C-alpha positions as a Markdown table, in Angstrom:
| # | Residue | x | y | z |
|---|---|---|---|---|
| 1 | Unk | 98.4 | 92.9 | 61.4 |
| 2 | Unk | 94.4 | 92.0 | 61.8 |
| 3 | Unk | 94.1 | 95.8 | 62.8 |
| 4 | Unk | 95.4 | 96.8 | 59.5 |
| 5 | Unk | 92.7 | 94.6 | 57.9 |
| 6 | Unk | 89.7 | 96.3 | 59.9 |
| 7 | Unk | 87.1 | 97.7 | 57.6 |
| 8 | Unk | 85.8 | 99.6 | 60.3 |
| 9 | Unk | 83.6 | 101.8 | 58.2 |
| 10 | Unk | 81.8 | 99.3 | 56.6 |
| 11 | Unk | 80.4 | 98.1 | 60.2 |
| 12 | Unk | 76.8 | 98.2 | 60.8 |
| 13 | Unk | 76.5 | 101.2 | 63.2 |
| 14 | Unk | 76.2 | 104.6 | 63.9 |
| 15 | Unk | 79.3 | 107.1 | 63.3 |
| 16 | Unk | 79.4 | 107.8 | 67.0 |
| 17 | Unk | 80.6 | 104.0 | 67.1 |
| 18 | Unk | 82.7 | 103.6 | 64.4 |
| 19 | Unk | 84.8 | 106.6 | 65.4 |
| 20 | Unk | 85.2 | 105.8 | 69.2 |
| 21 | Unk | 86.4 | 102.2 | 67.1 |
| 22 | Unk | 88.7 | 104.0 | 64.5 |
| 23 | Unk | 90.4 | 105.9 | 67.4 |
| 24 | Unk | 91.2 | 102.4 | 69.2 |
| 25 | Unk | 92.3 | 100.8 | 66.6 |
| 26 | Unk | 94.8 | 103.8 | 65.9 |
| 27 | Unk | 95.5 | 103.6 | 69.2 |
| 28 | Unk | 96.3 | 100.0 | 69.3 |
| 29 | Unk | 98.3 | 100.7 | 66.5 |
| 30 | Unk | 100.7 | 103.0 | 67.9 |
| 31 | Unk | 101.0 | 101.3 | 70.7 |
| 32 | Unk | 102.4 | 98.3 | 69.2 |
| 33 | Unk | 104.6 | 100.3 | 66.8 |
| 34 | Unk | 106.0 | 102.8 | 69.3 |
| 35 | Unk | 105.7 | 101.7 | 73.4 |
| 36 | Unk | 105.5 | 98.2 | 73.4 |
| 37 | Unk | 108.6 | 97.4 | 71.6 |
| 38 | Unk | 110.8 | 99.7 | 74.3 |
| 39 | Unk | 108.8 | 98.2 | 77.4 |
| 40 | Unk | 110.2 | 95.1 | 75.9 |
| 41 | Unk | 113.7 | 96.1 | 75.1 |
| 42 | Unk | 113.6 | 97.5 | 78.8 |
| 43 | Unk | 112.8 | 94.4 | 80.4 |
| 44 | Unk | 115.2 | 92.1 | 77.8 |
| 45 | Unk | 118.1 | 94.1 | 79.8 |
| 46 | Unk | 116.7 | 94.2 | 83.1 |
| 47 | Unk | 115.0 | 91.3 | 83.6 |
| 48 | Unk | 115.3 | 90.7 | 87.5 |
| 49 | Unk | 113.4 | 94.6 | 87.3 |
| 50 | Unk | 109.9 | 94.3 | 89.0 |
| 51 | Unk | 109.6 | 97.8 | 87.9 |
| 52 | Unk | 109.6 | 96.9 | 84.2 |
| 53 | Unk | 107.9 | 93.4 | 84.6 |
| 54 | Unk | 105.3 | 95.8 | 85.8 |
| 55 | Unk | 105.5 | 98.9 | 83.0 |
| 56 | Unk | 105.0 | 95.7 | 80.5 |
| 57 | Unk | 102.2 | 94.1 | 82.6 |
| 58 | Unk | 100.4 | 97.4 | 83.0 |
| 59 | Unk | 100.7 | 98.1 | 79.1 |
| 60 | Unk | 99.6 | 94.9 | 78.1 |
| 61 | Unk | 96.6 | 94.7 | 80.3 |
| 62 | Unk | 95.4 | 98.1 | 79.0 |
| 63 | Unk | 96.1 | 96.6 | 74.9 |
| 64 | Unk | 93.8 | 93.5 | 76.2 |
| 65 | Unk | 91.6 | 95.5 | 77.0 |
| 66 | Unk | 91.3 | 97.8 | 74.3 |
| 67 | Unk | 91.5 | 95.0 | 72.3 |
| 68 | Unk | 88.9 | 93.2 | 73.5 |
| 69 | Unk | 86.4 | 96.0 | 73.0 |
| 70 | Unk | 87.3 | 96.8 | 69.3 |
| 71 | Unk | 86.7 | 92.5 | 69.0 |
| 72 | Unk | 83.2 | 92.6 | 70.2 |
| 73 | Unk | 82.1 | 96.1 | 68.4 |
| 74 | Unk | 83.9 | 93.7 | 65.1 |
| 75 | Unk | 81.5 | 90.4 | 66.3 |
| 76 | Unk | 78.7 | 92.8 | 66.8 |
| 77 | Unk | 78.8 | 95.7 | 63.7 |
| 78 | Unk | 81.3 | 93.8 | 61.4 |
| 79 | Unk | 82.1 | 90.5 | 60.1 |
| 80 | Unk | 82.6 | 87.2 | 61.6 |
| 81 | Unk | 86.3 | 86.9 | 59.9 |
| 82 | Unk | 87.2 | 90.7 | 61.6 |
| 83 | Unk | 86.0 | 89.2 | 65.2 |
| 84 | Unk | 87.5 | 86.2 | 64.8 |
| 85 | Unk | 91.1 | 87.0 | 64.2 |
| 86 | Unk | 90.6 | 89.9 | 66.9 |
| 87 | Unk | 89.2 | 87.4 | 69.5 |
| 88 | Unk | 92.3 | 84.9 | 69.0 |
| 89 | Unk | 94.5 | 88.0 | 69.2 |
| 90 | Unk | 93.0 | 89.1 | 72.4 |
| 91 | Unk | 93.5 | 86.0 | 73.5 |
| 92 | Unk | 97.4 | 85.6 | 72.9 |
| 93 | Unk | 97.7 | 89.2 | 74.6 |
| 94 | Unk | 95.9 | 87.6 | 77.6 |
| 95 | Unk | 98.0 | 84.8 | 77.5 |
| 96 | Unk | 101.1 | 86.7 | 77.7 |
| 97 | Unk | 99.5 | 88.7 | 80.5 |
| 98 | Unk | 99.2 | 86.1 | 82.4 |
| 99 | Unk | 102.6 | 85.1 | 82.5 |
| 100 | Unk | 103.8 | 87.8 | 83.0 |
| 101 | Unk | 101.6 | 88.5 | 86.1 |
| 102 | Unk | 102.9 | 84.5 | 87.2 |
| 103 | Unk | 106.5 | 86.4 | 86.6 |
| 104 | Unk | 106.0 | 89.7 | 89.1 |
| 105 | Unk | 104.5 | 87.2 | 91.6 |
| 106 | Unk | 107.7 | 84.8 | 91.4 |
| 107 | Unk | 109.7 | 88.1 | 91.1 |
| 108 | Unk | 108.4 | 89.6 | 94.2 |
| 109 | Unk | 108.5 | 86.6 | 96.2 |
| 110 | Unk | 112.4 | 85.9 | 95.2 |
| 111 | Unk | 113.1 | 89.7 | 95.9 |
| 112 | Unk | 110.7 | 89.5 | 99.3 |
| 113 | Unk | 113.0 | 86.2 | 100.3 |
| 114 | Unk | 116.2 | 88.5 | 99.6 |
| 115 | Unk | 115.0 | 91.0 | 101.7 |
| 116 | Unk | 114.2 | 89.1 | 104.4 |
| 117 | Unk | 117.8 | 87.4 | 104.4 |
| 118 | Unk | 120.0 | 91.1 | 104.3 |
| 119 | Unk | 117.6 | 92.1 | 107.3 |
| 120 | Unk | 118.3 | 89.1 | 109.2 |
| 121 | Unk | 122.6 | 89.3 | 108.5 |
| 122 | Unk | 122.0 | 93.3 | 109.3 |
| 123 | Unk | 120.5 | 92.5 | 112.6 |
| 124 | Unk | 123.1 | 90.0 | 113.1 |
| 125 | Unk | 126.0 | 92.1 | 111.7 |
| 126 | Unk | 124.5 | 95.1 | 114.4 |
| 127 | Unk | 124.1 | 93.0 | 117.2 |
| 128 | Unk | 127.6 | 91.5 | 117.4 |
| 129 | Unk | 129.8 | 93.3 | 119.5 |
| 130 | Unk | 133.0 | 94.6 | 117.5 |
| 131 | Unk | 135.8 | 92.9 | 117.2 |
| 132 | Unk | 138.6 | 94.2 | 119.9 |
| 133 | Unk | 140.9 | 96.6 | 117.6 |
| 134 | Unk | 144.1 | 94.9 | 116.7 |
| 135 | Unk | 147.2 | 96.0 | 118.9 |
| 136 | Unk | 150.1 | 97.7 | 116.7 |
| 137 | Unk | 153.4 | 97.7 | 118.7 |
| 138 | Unk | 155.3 | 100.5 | 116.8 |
| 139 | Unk | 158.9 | 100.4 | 117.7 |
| 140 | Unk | 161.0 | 103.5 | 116.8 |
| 141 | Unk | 163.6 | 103.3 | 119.4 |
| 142 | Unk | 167.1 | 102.7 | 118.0 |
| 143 | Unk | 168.6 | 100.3 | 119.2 |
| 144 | Unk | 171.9 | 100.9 | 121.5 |
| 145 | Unk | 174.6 | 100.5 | 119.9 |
| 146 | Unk | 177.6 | 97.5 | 120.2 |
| 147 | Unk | 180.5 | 99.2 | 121.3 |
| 148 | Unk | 183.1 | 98.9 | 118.9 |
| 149 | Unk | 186.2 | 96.2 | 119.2 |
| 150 | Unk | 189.6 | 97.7 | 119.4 |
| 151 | Unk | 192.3 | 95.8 | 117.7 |
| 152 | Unk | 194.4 | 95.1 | 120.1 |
| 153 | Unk | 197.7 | 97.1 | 119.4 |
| 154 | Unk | 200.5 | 94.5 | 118.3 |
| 155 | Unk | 203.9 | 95.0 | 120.2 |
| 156 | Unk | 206.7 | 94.8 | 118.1 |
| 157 | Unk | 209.2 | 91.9 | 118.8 |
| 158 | Unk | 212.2 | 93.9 | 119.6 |
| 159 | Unk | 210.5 | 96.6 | 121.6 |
| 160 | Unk | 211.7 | 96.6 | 125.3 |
């Protein structure tokens, strides 16, 4: 990592400076050891989630801009090679920002269209009258019944 290569002590300034310097660079560190990496993960399994396109926005805008401020105290206190590397880092994170901030807006709008359309089939679905409840005929009567067929009695031939 350039941060790891900083030799911010060395700078050509007064402690006040390097110090309010050593803390963001610490800072920066654990940032990109500990939060960014979950932000990440978050949005890797979520990522129709405005929520955390934003919680990954917000984090990397605040990392620009930390890291833009230790690059310029490197350019102005330190040496060319420490702003350098900083500057083209900053300028990745930027990059990345950006995208990210074209991603909430295409987000947004794709979730605003979404919207729109449920409304629009709720007003629909509430403004059409209901459909006439379905008639059940229940028919428990037994039916009469047949009366049954005697068998005619047979006469014997001989009988009189």
């Amino acid at each position: 990592s350039d941060l790891g290569k900083l030799r911010v002590d060395r700078w050509k300034t007064d402690s006040g400076a390097k110090r309010q310097s050593q803390g963001d660079v610490e800072s920066l560190q654990r940032n990109l050891q500990s939060a960014l990496p979950g932000l990440i993960t978050e949005l890797r399994n979520s990522p129709e989630d405005i929520a955390a396109t934003f919680k990954l926005y917000h984090n990397l805008d605040a990392l620009h801009d930390v890291l833009r401020s230790v690059a310029e105290n490197a350019g102005a206190f330190g040496g060319k090679s420490e702003y350098q590397a900083l500057a083209n880092d900053a300028d990745a994170i930027d990059s990345v920002r950006r995208n990210l901030a074209d991603r909430i807006q295409t987000l947004a709008a794709s979730k605003e269209v979404e919207l729109a359309r449920l409304r629009t089939q709720l007003k629909a679905a509430q403004a059409a009258p209901p459909p006439p409840p379905k008639k059940i005929v229940v028919d428990d009567t037994e039916p009469a019944k047949k009366p049954a067929r005697k068998k005619p009695k047979s006469t014997a031939i001989g009988d009189p």
